[in-house]
Each structure stands twice: as C-alpha cells, then as structure tokens.
Coordinates of C-alpha atoms in Angstrom, one line a residue:
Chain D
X55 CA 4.5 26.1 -17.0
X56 CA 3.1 26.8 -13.7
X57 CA 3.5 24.4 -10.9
X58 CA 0.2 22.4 -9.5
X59 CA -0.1 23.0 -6.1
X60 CA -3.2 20.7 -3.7
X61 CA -4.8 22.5 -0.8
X62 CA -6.5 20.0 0.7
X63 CA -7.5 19.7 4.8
X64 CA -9.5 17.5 7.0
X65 CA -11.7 20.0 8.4
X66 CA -13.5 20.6 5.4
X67 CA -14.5 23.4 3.2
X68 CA -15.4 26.1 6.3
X69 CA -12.1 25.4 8.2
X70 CA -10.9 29.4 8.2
X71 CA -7.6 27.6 8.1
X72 CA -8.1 26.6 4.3
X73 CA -8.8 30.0 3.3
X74 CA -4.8 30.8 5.0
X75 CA -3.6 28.2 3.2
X76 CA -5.2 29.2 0.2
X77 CA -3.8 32.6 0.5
X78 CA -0.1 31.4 1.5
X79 CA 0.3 29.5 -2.0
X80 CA -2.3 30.9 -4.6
X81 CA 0.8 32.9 -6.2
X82 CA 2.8 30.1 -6.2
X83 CA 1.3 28.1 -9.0
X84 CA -2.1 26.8 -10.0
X85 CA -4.1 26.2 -6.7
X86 CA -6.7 23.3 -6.5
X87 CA -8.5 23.2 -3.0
X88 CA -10.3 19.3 -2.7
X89 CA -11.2 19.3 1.3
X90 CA -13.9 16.8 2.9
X91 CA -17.5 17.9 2.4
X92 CA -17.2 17.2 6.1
X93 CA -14.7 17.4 8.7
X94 CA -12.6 14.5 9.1
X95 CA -10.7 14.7 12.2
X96 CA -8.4 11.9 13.5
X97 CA -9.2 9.5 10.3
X98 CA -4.9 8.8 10.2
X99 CA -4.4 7.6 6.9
X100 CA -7.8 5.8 6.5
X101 CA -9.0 5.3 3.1
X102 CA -12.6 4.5 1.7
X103 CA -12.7 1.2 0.0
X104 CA -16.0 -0.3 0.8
X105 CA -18.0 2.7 -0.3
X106 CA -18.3 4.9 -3.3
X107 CA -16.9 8.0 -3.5
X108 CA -18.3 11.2 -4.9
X109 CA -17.0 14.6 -5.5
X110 CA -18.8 18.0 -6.4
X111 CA -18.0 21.1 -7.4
X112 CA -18.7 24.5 -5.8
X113 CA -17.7 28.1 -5.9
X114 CA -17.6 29.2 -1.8
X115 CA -16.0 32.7 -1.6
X116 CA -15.5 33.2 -5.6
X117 CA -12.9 30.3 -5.3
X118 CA -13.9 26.9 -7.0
X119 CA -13.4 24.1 -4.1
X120 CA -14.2 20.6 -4.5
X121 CA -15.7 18.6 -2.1
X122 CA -15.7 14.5 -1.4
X123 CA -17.3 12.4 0.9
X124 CA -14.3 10.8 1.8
X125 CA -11.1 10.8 4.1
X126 CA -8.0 13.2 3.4
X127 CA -6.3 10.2 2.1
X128 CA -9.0 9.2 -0.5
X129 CA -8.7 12.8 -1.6
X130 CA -5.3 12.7 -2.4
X131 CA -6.1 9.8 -5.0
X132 CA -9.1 11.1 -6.0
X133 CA -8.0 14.8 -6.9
X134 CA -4.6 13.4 -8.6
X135 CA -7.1 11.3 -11.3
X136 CA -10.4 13.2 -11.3
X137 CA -9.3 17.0 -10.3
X138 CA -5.7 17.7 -11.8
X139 CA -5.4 14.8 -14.1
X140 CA -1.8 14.2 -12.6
X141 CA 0.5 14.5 -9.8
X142 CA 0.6 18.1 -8.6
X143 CA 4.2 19.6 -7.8
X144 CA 2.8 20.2 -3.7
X145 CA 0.4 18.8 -1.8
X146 CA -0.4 21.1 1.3
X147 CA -2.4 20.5 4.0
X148 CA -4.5 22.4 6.7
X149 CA -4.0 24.6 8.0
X150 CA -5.6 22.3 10.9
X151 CA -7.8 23.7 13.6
X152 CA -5.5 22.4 16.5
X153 CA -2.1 21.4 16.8
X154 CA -0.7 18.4 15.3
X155 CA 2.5 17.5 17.0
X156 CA 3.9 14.2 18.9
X157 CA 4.0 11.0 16.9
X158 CA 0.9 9.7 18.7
X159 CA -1.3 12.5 17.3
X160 CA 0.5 12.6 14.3
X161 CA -0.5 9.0 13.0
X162 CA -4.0 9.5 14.0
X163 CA -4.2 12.8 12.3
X164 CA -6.2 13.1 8.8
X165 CA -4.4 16.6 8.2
X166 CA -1.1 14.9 8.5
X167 CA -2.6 11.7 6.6
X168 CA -3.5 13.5 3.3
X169 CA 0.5 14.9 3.7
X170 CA 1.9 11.4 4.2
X171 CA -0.3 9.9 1.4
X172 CA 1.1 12.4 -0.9
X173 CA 4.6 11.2 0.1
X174 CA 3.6 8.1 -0.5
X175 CA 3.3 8.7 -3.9
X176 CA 6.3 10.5 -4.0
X177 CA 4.8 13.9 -3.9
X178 CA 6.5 16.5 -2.0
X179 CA 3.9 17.5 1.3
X180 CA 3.7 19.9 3.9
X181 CA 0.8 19.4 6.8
X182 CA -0.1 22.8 8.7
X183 CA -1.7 23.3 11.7
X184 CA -2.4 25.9 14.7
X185 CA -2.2 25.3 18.3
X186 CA -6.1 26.8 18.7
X187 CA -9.2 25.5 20.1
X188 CA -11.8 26.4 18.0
X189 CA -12.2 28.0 14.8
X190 CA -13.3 31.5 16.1
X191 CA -10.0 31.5 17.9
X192 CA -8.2 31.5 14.9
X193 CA -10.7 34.1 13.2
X194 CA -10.4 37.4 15.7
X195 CA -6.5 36.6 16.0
X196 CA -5.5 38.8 12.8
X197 CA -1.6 39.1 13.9
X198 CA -1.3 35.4 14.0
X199 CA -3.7 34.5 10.9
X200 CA -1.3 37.0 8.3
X201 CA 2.0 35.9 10.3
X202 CA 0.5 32.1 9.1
X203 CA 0.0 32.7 5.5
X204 CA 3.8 34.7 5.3
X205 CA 5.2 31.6 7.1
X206 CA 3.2 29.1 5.4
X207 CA 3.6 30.9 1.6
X208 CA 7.6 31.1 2.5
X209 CA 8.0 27.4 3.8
X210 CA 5.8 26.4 0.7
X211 CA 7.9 28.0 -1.7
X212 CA 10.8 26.8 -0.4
X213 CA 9.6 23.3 -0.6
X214 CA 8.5 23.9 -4.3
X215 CA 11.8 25.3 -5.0
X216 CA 14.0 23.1 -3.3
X217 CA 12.1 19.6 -2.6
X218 CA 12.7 17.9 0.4
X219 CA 15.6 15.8 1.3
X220 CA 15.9 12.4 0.4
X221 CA 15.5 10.6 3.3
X222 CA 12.4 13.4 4.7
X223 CA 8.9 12.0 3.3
X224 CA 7.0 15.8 5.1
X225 CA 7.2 18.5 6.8
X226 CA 5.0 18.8 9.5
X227 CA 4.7 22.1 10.8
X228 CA 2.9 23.6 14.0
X229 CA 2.0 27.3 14.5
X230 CA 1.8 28.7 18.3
X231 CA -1.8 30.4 19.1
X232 CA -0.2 33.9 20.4
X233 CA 2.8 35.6 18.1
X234 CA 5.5 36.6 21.1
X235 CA 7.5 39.8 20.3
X236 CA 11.1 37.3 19.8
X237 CA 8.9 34.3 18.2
X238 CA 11.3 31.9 16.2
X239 CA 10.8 29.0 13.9
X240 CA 12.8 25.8 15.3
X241 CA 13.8 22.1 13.4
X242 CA 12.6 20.0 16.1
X243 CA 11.7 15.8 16.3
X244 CA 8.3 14.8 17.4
X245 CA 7.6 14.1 21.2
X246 CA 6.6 10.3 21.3
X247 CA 3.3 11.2 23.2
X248 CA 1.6 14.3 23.8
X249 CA -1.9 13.0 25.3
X250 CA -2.9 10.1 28.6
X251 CA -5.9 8.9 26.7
X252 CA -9.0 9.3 28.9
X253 CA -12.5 7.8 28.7
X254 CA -15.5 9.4 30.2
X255 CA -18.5 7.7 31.5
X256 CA -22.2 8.7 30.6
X257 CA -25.6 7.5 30.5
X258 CA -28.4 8.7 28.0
X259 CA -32.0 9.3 29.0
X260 CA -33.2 5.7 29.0
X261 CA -30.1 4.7 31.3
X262 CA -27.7 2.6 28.5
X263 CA -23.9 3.8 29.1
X264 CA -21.4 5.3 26.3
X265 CA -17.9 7.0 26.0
X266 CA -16.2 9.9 25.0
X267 CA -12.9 9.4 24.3
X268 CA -10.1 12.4 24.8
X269 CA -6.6 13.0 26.1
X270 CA -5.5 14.8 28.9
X271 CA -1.6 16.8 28.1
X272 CA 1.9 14.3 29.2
X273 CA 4.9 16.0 30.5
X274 CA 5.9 17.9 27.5
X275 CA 9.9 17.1 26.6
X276 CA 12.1 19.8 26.1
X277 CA 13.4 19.7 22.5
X278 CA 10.4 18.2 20.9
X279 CA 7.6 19.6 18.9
X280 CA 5.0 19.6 21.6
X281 CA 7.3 21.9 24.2
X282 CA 8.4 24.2 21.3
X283 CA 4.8 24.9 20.2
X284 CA 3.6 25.1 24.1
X285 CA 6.0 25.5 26.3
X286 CA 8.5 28.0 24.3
X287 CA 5.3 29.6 22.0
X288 CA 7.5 28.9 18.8
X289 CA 6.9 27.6 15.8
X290 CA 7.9 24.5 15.2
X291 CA 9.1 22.6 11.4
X292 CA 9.1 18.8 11.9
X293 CA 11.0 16.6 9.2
X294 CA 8.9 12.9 9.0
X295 CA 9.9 10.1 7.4
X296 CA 7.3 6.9 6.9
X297 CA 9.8 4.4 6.8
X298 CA 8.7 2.3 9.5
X299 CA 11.3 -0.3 9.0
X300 CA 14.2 -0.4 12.3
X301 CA 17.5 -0.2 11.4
X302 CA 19.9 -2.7 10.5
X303 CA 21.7 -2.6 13.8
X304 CA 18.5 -3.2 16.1
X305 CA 17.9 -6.4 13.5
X306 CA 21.8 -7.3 13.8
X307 CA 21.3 -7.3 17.6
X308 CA 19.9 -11.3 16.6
X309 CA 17.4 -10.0 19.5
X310 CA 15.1 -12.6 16.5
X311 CA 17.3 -15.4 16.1
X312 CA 15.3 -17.3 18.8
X313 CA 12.3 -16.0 17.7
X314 CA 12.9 -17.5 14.3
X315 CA 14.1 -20.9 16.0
X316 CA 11.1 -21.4 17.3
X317 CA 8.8 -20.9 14.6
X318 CA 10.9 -23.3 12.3
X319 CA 10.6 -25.9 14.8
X320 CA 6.7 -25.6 14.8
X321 CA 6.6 -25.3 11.0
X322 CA 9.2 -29.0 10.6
X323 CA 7.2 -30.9 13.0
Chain K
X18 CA -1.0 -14.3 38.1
X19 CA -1.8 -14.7 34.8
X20 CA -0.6 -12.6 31.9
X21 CA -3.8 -10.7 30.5
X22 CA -4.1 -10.8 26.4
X23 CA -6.3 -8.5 24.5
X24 CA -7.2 -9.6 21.5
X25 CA -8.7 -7.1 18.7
X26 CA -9.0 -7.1 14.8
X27 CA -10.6 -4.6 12.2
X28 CA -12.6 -7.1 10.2
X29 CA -15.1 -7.3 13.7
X30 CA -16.7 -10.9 15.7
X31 CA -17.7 -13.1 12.6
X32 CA -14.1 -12.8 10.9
X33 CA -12.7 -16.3 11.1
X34 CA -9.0 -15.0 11.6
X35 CA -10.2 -13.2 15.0
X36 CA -10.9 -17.2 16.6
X37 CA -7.9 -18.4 15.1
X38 CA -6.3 -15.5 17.1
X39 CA -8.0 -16.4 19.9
X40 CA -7.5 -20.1 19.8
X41 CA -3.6 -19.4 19.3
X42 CA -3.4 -17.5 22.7
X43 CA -6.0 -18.5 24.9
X44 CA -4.3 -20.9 27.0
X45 CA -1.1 -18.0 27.2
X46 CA -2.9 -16.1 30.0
X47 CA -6.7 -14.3 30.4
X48 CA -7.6 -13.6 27.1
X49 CA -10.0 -10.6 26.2
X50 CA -11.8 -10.6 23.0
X51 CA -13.1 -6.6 21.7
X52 CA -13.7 -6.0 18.4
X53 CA -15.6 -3.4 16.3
X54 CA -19.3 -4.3 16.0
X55 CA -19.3 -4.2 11.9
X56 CA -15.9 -4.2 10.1
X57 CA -13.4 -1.0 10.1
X58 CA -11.0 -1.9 7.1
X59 CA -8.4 0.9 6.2
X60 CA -9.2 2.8 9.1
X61 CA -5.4 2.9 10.2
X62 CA -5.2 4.9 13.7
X63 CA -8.3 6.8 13.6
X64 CA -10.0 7.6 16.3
X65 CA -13.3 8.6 17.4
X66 CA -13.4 12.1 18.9
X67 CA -16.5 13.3 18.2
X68 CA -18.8 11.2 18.6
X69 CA -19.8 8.7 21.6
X70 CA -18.3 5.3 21.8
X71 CA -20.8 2.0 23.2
X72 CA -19.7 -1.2 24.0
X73 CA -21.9 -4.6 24.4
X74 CA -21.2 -7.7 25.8
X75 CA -21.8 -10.6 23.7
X76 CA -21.1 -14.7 23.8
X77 CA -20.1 -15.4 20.1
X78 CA -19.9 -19.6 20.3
X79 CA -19.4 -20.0 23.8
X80 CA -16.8 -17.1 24.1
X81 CA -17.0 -13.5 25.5
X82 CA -16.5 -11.1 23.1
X83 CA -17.4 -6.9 23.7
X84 CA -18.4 -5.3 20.4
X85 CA -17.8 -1.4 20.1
X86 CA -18.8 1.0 17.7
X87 CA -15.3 2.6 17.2
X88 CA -12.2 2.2 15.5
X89 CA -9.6 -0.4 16.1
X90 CA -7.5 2.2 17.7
X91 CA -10.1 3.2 20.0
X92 CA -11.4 0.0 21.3
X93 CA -7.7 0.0 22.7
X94 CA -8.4 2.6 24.6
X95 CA -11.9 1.2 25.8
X96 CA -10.7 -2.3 26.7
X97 CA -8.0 -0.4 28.8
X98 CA -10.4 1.3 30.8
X99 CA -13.8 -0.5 30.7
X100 CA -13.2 -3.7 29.9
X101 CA -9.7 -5.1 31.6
X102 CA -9.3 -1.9 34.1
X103 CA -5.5 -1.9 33.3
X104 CA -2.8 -2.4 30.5
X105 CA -2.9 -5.8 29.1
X106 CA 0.7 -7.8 29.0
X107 CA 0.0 -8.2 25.4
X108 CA -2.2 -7.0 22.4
X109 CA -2.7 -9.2 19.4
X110 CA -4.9 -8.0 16.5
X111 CA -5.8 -10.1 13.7
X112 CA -5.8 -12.5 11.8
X113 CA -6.8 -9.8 9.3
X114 CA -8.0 -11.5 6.1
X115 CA -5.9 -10.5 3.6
X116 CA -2.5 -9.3 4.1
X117 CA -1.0 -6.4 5.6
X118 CA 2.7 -5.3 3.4
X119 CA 4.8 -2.3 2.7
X120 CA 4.6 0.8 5.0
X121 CA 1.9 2.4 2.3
X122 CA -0.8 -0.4 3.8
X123 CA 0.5 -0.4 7.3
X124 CA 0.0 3.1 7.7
X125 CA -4.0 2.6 6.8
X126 CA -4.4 -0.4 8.2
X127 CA -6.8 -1.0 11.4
X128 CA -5.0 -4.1 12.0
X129 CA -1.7 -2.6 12.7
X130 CA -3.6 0.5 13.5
X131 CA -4.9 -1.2 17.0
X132 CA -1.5 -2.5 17.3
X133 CA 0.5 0.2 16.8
X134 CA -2.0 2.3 18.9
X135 CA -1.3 -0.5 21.9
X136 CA 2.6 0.2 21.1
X137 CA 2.0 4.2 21.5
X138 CA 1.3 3.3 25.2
X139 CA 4.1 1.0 25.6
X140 CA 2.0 -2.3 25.2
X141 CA 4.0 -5.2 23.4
X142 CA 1.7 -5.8 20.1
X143 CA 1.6 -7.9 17.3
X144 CA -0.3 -7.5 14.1
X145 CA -0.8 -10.5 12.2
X146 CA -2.8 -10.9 8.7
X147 CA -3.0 -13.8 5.8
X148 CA -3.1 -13.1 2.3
X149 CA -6.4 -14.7 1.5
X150 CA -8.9 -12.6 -0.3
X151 CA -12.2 -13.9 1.4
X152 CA -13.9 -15.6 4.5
X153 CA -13.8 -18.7 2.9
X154 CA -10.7 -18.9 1.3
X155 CA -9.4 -19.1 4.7
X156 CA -12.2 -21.6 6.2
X157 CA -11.7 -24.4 3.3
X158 CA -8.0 -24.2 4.0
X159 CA -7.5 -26.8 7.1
X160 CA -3.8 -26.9 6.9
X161 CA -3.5 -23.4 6.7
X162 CA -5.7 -22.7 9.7
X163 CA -4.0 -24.7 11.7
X164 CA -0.7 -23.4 10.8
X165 CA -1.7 -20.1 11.8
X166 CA -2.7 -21.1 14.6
X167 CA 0.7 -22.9 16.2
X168 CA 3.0 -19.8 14.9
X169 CA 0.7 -17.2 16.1
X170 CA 1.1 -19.0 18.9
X171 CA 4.9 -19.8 19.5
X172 CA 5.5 -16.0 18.6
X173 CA 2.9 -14.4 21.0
X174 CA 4.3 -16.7 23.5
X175 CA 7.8 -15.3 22.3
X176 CA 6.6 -11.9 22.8
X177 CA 5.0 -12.5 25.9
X178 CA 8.0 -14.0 27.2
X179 CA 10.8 -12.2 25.6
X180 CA 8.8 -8.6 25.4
X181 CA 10.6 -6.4 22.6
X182 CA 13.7 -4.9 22.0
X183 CA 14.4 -1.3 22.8
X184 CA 13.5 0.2 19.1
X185 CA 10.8 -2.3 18.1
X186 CA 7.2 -1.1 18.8
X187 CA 5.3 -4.0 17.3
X188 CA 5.8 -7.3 14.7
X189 CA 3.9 -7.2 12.0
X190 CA 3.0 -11.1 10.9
X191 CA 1.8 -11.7 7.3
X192 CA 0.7 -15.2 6.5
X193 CA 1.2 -16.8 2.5
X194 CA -2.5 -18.0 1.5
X195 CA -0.7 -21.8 1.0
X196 CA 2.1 -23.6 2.7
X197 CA 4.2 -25.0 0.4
X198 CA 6.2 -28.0 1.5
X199 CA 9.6 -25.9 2.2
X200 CA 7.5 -22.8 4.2
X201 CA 9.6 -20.9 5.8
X202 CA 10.1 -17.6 8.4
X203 CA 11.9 -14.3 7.8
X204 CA 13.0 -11.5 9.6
X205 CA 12.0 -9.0 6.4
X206 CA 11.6 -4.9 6.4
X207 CA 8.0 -3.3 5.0
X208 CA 8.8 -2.3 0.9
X209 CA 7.6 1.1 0.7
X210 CA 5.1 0.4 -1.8
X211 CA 2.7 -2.3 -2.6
X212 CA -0.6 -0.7 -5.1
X213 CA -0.7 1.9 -7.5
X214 CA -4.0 3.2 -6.7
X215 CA -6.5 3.5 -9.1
X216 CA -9.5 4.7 -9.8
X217 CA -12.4 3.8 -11.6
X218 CA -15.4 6.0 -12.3
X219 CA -19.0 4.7 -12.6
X220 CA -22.8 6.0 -13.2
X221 CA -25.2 5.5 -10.9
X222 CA -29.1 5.2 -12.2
X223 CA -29.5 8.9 -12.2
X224 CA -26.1 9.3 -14.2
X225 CA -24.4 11.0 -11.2
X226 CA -21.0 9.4 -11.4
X227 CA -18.9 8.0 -8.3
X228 CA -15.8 6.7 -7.6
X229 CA -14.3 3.5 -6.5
X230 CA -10.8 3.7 -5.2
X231 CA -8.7 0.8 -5.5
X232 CA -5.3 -0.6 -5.7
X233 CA -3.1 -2.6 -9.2
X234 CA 0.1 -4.4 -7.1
X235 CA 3.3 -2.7 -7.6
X236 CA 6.7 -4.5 -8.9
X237 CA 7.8 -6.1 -5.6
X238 CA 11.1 -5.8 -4.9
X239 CA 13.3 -8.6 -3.4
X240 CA 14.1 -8.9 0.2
X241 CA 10.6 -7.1 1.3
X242 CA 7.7 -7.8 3.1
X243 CA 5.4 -8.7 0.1
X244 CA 7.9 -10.2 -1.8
X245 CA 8.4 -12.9 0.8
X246 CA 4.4 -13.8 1.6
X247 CA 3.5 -13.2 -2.7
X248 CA 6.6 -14.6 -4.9
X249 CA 8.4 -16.9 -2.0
X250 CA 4.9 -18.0 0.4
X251 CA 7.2 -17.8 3.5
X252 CA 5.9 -15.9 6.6
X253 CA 7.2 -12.4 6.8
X254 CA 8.1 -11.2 10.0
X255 CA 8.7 -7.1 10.0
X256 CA 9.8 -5.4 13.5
X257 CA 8.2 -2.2 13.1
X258 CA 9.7 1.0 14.8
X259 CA 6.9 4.2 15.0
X260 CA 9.8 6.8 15.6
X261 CA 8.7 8.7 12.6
X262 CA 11.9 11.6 13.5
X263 CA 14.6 11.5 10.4
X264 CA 17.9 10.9 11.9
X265 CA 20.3 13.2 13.4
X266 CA 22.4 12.7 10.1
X267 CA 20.2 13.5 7.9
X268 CA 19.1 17.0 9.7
X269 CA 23.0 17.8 10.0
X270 CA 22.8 18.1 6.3
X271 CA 22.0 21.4 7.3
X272 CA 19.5 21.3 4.4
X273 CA 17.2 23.4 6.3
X274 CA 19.4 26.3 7.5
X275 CA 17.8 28.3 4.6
X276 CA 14.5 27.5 5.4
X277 CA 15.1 28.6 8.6
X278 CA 16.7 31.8 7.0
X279 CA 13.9 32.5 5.1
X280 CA 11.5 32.0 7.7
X281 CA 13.3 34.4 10.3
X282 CA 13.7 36.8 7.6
X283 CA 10.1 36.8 7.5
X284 CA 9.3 36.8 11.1
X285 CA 12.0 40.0 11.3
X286 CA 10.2 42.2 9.5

C-alpha cells in the first residue's frame, strides 16, 4: 500500500516553495497538499478554537490542493479527519519562504508548528525552509530550487524509510540561498537566538502612533544552525525534540526545595 | 530601586485571573499591566509581522492597564520598548482561566507563549493558569481566589529573589479548580499529551459545512503535570527548559551518518 505523505506550509497555496516540496515527495507515496488559504507566518503552534474552520477544494496547477482558513497547526488536525481519513506516514512542511533556524524563530514559526503538531501526534515530520527573502528570489534561482527538491525528496525518503529516532520529535532543515561549488549538509543544534527584536515607531495620517515589529541579526555562533545556513552557506539538518521538561539532574540540584517550603507554609497557615 | 514586574495574560483586561495576578505582585516592585485588547487563546508564540501593532492606555478599576492589538508574545516586545523602556526584573502572565498541562498545550498556549517569549530574552518568567472552565467559576470561588493569590505571590517573590537556575527558562504554575483540605505543591514534569483532538463537522444555513476543532482528555499518566492539578488537586509546579537540541547522546547514535551519506551523494553528483 502506498505511504500517505502531508504537504502542508504556512505560506499558503502560491508559496513557489510548495510546488518544491510537492515535487521532492510526489513519488514517494500518495501526496495530499492542505496549506492555509492564506499565509500564516509566525502563528507558532497556534490553533483555532474560538472559530470555525472551513476547508475547500481546488485544482491550482492540475494538482488538487486544499485550502483552510486556519493555522498550520489546525491543518494538521483537520486534514488527518477530513482529508486522509487517518494518520499519514509523513507530514512535510514548507518549503518556507525564509529561513527558520534558532530556537527563538523556531517556536514562533507556523512552518515548524504544523511539523511539531505532527509529532505531537506521533507522526514522523520534517519542516523545510530557504534562507531567501522573497518568493521571486527563490523563483529565478533554478540551481538552488532542483538542488531543494533532490535534497528534500532524499531526506524525505529517508525519514519514510527509516523514521526518526526515539528521542528526535523533527527534523528541521534549512537550505542556504546560493548553492557554493563544495556545499555540504551538516547535523547541527539550534542557535538559542537569531534576532534583537526591534520596534519601529510611526504615525498614520490623522497623527495616532503604531508599531512594526522585526528583528535585527545576533552574533551568529559557530556550530549552530544559524552560522551553518549564513555564515558557512551549508545546509543545515536540525534534530528537535518537544520535550520541554529539564532533566532530572537540574531538578536534583533541590535549586526547588525552598521554593516548595515556602508555598507549603502559605498553603498550612 | 524597585524591581519592575510586567504582568501579561492571553485571555486580555476583563479576565479575572489577570487582577488576581496583579493583586499577587503589586506590592513586589512597579508593576506593569499589558494585555491583548480582545482575547488571544492558543496563539502560543506567534507574532505579529505583518501587520501594525497599537497600544492604548486605559484605567481598568483604578489601575493602569495598556491594551495592544497583538499577540501575547508580541506585547513582550512592546512593553519592552514602549511601555517600561527596559527589561523588566520579572514577567508574570496569567492567571489563565483554565489550565495549561502537558508540553502538547504549552506549546500553543499564549499564556506560556508571553512567558516563554520573556525567557527567549533572558527575562525570569512565570506562567501560571487554574483549571476552571469559565469567568465565573473562578469569581464564585473565594477561597480559591485568595489562594491564588498568596502562592502566586510567595513564588514570584521566590523568583524575583532567587532568579532561575541555569537550565530553567520559566515555571509553569497550574492551579486545581478546588482546594481540598490536604492541598499540596509539586515539583512535576509536562506529560506529553493531554487531548486527543477531535473534530466535529457542522452545517451552516446554506449547508456549507465547517469545522470545530477540539480536544477529548487523554489517560493521564502518574507523576505528570495534569495528573497532579486533575486526579490529585495539588498545584503543579513544572520548570520548563526551551533548549529544543536532542542531546549529544542521542546524535552519537550516529543514526544520521546515512542521511548524511545520502545527502552528499546527492550533492556529489
């Protein structure tokens, strides 16, 4: 039986990164595209509770995409009961217009969100992305868009064949935006920070004041995901786990035991 | 000088739990209240990149509060720089009605989203949330009020203090919905799991159908987050580390030498 394989993404259906993801794993199995009707940056893990959902069914290109009008997370839930009528064998994700790397850009990603909720459930998840600013960028660079379907079909495949190891919820991997002649593909941890978050100051035309958020680039660290992708121009594979939980040495340290002393005293007075 | 406090939530100003929070640590240094105008449930660490951000200044019964438009995670980043000019000593968010256990709802959560964005810029930070399922639920119960009030207090104070240790980015506090006479405190990690989602499909008056997405509890299992606020009603205490890297062990596995093989083999052609 062929193996069910999700493409979703969280720029939605005209991302040109869909189509290479599309193309990396339509051998593989049976492909089912579900994207945001809308793109759906930076939504994290967000999910729609307080609103309905809807999905519809198109044909864009000769391939059948369906399209919801909620977060990369919702879709994962949504296309497991209403789309594939089970769990599919791979969820993959992107490829994302933009790097993804760093923890701090990671959580707050909705590419890397659909990939985690996937793993959530258990579901072994790969989130793509490319290190480009926009998506004509990614268009008129040929060399690097059929070097990201190879890479992306082989790591895919792999995955499929092979799952993930036990204690490795995703893979999270980042694509550089020029191919170097010696380019290489590197295991590397995620950066802690990758942006200074910056706020800019405007006024509209009838003088009230509002903000655009953005980030400005840290120091990249040598060895993480960040410097691989921008620094060295290589492509970088980064193993995630969700467990958010510290280790049992950290809690051993009994750094808590006064903490807990003095909330039992408040709670026996 | 005093120690500054911001104070945030996800359920926005007319949540109960947020002056609880703000009664618990107003006398521990300059408190700052900003919340999102309307609520931003499930929103986890979104933020808002593409569109403008606003902020108003508001007295809600005699106290200052600034309502934004944006996410939890991005009304971190706005206090920061238009509201306190500078990092806070602290950030509490909360008291989020209705609890907030197992790494599946932290990850989505704008509760522990605003914290954990806080943590991401090496702020201490403490979520906290009660497992009520309603406003009211939460205003008829006196005892439980003030309860929340007197440990959210002691373990700000603890925090504010004491800071956290090395691998800790944030507590996560979860509230039972009654105290029971023997109410206690625990140190406990996040269960992975706490809903199997569901969803249920419905007709609107056209017959278009939508989706609601939602969530049946899981089997909780002993020792966890949610088992200790649902079966035991103790308070659940889980330090929460945001390193989402896989440890060094587990890449030595060398599981992903033939990845990398395959991938070079591909990138050598």
């Amino acid at each position: 039986m062929k193996k069910k394989i999700l493409i979703t993404n969280d720029d939605g259906p005209y991302s040109p990164g869909l189509k290479l993801l599309y193309e990396a794993v339509k051998l593989l199995g049976e492909p089912y595209v579900v994207v945001p009707e809308t793109p759906k940056s930076a939504t994290g893990l967000g999910l729609t509770l307080h609103k309905p959902l809807r999905i519809s069914k198109v044909k864009i290109f000769n391939i059948t995409v369906y399209l919801c009008n909620g977060t990369p997370s919702d879709i994962v839930h949504l296309a497991i009961s209403e789309v594939l009528n089970g769990y599919p064998d791979l969820v993959v994700s992107g490829v994302n217009i933009g790097d993804n790397t760093s923890i701090q850009v990671i959580l707050s990603s909705g590419t890397v969100g659909a990939a985690a909720q996937a793993a959530l459930l258990g579901i072994p998840s790969i989130a793509f992305s490319v290190d480009v600013s926009s998506h004509e960028e990614l268009v008129e660079n040929l060399e690097l868009r059929t070097l990201i379907i190879r890479v992306s079909r082989v790591i895919s495949e792999y995955v499929l064949s092979e799952s993930l190891p036990r204690n490795v919820h995703l893979l999270n991997v980042n694509y550089p935006n020029v191919i170097k002649d010696d380019i290489n593909v590197k295991i590397v941890p995620a950066a802690m920070r990758r942006f200074e978050e910056r706020i800019v100051k405007r006024y509209d035309p009838q003088g009230g004041s509002y903000f655009w958020l953005y980030g400005t680039p840290s120091k990249f660290e040598e060895g993480t995901d960040v410097y691989t992708l921008k620094v060295e121009k290589n492509i970088a594979i980064t193993p995630i786990t969700l467990n958010l939980n510290v280790t049992r040495s950290t809690l051993n340290k009994a750094t808590f035991k006064d903490l807990l002393d003095r909330v039992n005293k408040v709670l026996r007075v």
